XYZ file of C-alpha atoms in Angstrom:
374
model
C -10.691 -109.271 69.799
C -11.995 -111.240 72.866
C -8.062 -110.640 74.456
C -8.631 -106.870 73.897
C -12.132 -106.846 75.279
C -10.748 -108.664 78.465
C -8.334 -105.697 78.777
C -10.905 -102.654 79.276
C -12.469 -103.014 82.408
C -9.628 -104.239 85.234
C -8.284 -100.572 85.465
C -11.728 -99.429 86.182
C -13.121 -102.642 88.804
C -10.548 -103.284 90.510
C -10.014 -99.747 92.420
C -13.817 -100.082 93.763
C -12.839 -103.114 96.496
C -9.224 -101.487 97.552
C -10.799 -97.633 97.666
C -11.600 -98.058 101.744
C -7.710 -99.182 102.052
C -6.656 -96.763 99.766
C -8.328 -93.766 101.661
C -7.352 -95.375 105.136
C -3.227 -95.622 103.871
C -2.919 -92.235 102.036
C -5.552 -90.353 104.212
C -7.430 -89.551 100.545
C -11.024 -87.700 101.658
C -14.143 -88.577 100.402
C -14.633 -86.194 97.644
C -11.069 -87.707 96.266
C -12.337 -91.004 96.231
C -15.663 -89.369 94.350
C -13.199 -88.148 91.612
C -11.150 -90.751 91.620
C -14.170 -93.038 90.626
C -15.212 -90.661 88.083
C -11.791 -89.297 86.652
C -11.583 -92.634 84.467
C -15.052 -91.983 83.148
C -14.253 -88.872 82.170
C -11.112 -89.508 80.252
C -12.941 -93.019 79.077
C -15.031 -90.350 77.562
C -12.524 -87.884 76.065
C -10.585 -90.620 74.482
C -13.945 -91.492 72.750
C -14.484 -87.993 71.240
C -10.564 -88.314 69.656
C -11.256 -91.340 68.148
C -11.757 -89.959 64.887
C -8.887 -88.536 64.367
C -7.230 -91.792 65.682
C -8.726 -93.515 63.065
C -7.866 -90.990 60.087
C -4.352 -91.255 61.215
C -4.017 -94.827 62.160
C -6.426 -96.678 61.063
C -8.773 -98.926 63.501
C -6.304 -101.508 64.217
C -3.332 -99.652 65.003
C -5.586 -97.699 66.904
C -6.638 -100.536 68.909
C -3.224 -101.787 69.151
C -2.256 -98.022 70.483
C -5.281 -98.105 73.152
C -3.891 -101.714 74.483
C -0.535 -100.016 74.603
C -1.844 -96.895 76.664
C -3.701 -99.463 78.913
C -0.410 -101.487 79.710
C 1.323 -98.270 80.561
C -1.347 -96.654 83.245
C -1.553 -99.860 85.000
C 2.425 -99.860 84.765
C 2.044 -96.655 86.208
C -0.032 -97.232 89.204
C 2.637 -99.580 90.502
C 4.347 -96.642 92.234
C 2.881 -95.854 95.550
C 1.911 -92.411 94.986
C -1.692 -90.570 95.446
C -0.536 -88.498 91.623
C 0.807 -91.733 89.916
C -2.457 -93.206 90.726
C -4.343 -90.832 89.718
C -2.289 -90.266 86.237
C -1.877 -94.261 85.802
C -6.038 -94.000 85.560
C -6.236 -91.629 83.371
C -3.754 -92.758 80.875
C -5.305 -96.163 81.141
C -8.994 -95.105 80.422
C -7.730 -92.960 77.929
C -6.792 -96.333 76.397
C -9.756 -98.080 77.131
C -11.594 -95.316 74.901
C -9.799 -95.775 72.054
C -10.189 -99.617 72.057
C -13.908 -98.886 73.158
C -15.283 -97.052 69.860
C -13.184 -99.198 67.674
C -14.194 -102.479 68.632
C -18.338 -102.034 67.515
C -16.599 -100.372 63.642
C -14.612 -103.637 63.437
C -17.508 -106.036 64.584
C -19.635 -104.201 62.012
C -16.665 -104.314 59.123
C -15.156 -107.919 59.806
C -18.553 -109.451 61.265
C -21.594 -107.649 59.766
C -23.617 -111.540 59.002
C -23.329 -111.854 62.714
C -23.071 -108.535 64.519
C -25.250 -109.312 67.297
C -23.507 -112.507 68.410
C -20.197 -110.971 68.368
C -21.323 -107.728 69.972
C -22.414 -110.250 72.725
C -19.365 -112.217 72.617
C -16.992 -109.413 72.845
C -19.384 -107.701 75.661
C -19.490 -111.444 77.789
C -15.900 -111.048 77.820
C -15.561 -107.502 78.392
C -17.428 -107.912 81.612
C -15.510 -111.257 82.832
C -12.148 -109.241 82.554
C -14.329 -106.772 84.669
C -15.432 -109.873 87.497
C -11.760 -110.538 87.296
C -10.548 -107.596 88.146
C -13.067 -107.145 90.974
C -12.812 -110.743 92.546
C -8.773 -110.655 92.290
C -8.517 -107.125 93.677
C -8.380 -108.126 97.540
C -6.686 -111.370 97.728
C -3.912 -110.145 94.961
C -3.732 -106.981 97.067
C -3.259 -109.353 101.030
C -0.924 -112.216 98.584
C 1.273 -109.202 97.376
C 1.149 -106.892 100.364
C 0.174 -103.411 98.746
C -2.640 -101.773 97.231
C -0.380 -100.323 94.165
C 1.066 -103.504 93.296
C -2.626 -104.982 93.041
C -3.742 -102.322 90.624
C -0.524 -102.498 88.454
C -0.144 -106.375 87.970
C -2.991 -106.202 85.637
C -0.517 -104.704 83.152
C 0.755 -108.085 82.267
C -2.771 -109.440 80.338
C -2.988 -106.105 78.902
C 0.229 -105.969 77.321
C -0.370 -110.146 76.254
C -3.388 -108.597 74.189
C -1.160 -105.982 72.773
C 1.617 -108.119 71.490
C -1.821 -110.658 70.309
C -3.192 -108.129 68.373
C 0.164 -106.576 66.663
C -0.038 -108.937 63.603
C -3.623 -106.667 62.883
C -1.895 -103.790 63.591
C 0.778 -104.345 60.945
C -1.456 -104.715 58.429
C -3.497 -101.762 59.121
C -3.331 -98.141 57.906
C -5.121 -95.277 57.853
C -8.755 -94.901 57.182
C -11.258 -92.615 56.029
C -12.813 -90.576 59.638
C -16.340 -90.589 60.032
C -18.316 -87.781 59.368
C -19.101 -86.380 62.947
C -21.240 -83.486 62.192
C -23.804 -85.408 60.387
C -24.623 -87.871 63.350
C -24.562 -84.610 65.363
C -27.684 -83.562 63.165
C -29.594 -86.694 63.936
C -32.274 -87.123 66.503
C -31.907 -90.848 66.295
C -27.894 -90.589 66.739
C -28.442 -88.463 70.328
C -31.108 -91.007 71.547
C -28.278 -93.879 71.016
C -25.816 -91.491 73.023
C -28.257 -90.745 75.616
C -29.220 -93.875 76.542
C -25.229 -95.629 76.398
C -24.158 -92.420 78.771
C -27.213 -92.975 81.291
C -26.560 -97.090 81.567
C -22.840 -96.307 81.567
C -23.278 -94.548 84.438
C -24.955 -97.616 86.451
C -22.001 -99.576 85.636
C -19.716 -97.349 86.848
C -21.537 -96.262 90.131
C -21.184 -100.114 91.056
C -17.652 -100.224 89.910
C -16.764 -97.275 91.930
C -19.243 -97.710 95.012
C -20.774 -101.187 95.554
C -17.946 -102.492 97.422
C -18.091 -99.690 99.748
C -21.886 -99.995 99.944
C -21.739 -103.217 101.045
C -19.046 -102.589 103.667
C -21.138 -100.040 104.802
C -24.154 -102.539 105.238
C -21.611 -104.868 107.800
C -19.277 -106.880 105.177
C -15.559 -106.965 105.403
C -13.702 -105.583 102.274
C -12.863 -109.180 101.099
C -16.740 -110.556 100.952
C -17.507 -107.181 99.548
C -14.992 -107.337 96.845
C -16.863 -110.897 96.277
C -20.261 -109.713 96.085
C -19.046 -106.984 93.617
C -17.001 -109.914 91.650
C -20.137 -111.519 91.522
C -22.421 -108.692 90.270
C -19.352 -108.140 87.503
C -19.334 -111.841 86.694
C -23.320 -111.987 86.091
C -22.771 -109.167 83.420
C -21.146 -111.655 81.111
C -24.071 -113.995 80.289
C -26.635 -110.979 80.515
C -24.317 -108.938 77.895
C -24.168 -111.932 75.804
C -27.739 -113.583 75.985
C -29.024 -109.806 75.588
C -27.540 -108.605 73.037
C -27.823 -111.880 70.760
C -31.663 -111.746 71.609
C -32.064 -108.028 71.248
C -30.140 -107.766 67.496
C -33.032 -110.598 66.270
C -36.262 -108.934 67.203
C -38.033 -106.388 65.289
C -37.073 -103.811 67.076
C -35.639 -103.190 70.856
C -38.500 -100.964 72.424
C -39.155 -103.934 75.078
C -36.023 -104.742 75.824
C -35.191 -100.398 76.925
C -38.020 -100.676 78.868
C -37.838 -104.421 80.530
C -33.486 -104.929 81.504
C -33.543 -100.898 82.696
C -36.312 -101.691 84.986
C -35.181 -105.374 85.951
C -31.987 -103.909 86.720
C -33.047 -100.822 89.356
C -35.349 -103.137 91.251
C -32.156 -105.779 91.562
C -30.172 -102.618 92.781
C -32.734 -101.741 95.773
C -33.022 -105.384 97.113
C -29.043 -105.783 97.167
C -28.634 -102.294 99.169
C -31.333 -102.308 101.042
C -33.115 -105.701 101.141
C -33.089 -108.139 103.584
C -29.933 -110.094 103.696
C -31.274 -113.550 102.710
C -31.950 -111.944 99.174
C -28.821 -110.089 98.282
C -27.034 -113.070 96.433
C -30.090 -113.780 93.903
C -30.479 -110.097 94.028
C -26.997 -109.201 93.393
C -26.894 -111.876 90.170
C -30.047 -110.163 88.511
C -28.282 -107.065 89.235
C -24.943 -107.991 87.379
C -27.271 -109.874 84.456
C -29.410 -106.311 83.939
C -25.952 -104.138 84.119
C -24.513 -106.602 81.432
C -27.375 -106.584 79.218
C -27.944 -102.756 79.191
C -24.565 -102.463 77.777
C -24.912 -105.211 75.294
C -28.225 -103.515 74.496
C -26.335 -100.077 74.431
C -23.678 -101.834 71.956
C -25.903 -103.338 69.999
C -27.669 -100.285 69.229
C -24.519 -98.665 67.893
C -24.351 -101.511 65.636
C -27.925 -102.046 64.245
C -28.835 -98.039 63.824
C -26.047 -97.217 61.941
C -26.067 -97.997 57.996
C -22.204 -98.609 57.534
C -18.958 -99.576 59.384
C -18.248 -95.727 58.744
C -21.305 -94.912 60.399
C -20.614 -97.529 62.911
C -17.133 -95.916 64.202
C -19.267 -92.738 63.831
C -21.832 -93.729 66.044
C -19.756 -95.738 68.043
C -17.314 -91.766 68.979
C -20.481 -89.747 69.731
C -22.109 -92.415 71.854
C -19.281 -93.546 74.273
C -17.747 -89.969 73.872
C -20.592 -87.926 74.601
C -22.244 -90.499 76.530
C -19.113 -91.324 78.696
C -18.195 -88.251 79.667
C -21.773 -87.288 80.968
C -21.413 -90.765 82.501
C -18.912 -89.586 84.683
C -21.384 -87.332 86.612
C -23.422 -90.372 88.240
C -20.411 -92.150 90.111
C -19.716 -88.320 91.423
C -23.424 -87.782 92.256
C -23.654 -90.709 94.184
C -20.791 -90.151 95.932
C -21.424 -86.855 97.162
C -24.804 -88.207 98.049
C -23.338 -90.527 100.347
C -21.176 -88.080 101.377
C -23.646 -85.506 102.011
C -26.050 -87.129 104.342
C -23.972 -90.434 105.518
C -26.253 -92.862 104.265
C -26.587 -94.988 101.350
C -30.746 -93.679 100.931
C -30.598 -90.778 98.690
C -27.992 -92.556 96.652
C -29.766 -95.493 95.923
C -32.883 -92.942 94.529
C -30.242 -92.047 92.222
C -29.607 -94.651 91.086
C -33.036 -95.999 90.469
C -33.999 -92.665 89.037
C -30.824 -92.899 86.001
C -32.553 -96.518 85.144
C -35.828 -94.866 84.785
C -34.476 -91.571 82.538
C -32.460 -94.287 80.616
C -35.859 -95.821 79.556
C -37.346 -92.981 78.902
C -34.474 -91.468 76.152
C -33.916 -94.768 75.105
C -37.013 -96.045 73.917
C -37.005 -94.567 70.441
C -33.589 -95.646 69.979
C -35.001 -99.121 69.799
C -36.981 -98.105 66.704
C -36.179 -100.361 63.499
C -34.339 -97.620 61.352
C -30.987 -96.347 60.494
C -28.751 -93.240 60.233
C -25.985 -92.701 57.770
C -22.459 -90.399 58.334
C -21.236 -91.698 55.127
C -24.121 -90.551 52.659
């Protein structure tokens, strides 16, 4: 599990520090680079809504086992230098990463449920790492091996170790029973889990996509940008883990919508536009708030839903819903930037999704459950 959860971020962080070299060596314009940032979102998200039938066909661990294989082969793909092979390669790759995404909380919840909210943290610490990984690596894999497309696809390799890893699961798998989607649609408490994993989805991704380039903007060269980011990434690790093993123990998680949200938007502002003597301490709160909104996000699926059915339920709608409408802030604060050349009217975004994350989330933290399965 913790070699598939490595897998599921390097497509998406590692195109962030090589996008200014990627626009300057195929002449890709600004609003490409805005969908290329969000495209993987948005299939991320699509592959989400499909999992159910993924699951009635499969079963959850050939499914994994078919989302690691999908992974391997867009990575694979962007090895060829081409603006449409890069673009497909991400897409066929996130589609991946969705099907590995909703599966992973159902199997935590069916192989784990004495201990959900350590594993949930466990899986999420290493889920961001392979994300700092990816990040740190992009730049000095991309000047050691001479070419932007070779950087991207090299990080086939791990993802098709975790496929052959998991293939023993897979074997023994078969199909399962779907869960009941319209049920969860129904539910009041079901959308507020959604809402808030789409709206802190979205902060992840804007600093996937953008920071690098942010920070470039502010007077770093791509390779100490690409650091800062790696650094940001690598602070999400301990912040998913430490979060969501805190989070699943207390009464409820009102506090903890309300307090890593916030934490998180004021870590944002000092890194793009506070003085330069603060950004590293500032950039580390940043990455530990981003981590442990998603292990908070996760952890949610896992503690409001009454069943592993539920669970991979819950877990579809959520990332499904919630990723695809994720999508929309990496594109927003694009064509912010884009539209008035500055970083100032993006960074209001940005601050502005933590605040509307608080404010949908905070009954999701409520102590009570919702059932697909009865």
């Amino acid at each position: 599990m913790m070699l598939v959860a490595f897998n599921l971020r390097p497509a998406l962080s590692t195109v962030g520090p090589l996008l200014g070299l990627i626009r300057e060596t195929t002449g890709l314009s600004a609003a490409g680079a805005a969908t290329l940032t969000t495209l993987p979102v948005l299939c991320l998200g699509l592959a989400c809504a499909l999992a159910a039938p993924v699951i009635r066909t499969m079963g959850p661990d050939r499914g994994v086992m078919a989302g690691m294989a999908l992974i391997a082969a867009g990575l694979a793909l962007r090895g060829i230098d081409t603006l449409p092979t890069l673009f497909l390669g991400t897409a066929v790759a996130a589609t991946g990463i969705g099907f590995a995404n909703v599966l992973l909380p159902a199997l935590v919840k069916r192989d784990f449920a004495a201990s959900s909210g350590p594993m949930t943290g466990l899986y999420t610490m290493t889920l961001c790492l392979g994300a700092a990984a990816g990040a740190g690596a992009a730049v000095p894999v991309e000047q050691a091996l001479k070419g932007w497309p070779v950087a991207l696809a090299v990080w086939a390799v791990p993802a098709l170790i975790a496929a052959l890893a998991w293939f023993p699961y897979a074997r023994r798998g078969g199909p399962a029973r779907p869960p009941q989607p319209g049920k969860l649609l129904r539910s009041a408490l079901a959308w507020r889990v959604t809402a808030f994993m789409g709206l802190q989805s979205s902060l992840a991704y804007i600093l996937f996509g953008w920071l690098p380039l942010l920070l470039q903007g502010r007077g770093l060269d791509p390779l100490h940008a690409g650091l800062y980011a790696s650094l940001v990434t690598l602070c999400q690790a301990p912040g998913a883990l430490i979060i969501a093993t805190l989070a699943a123990r207390a009464r409820d998680q009102r506090a903890w919508i309300v307090g890593i949200p916030g934490i998180t938007a004021l870590a944002f502002l000092v890194v793009a536009f506070g003085a330069d003597a603060f950004r590293i301490p500032a950039a580390g709160i940043l990455g530990f708030g981003v981590g442990g909104c998603f292990g908070l996000a996760l952890t949610l699926i896992v503690l409001r839903a009454a069943d592993a059915g539920t669970a991979a339920g819950l877990s579809a709608m959520a990332q499904g819903i919630g990723y695809v409408f994720a999508a929309l802030g990496p594109l927003a604060f694009g064509l912010a930037h884009e539209a008035t050349g500055g970083w100032g009217l993006a960074g209001i975004l940005f601050a502005a999704i933590c605040v509307v994350a608080i404010i949908a989330g905070l009954p999701a933290g409520a102590a009570r459950t919702v059932s697909a399965t009865r």
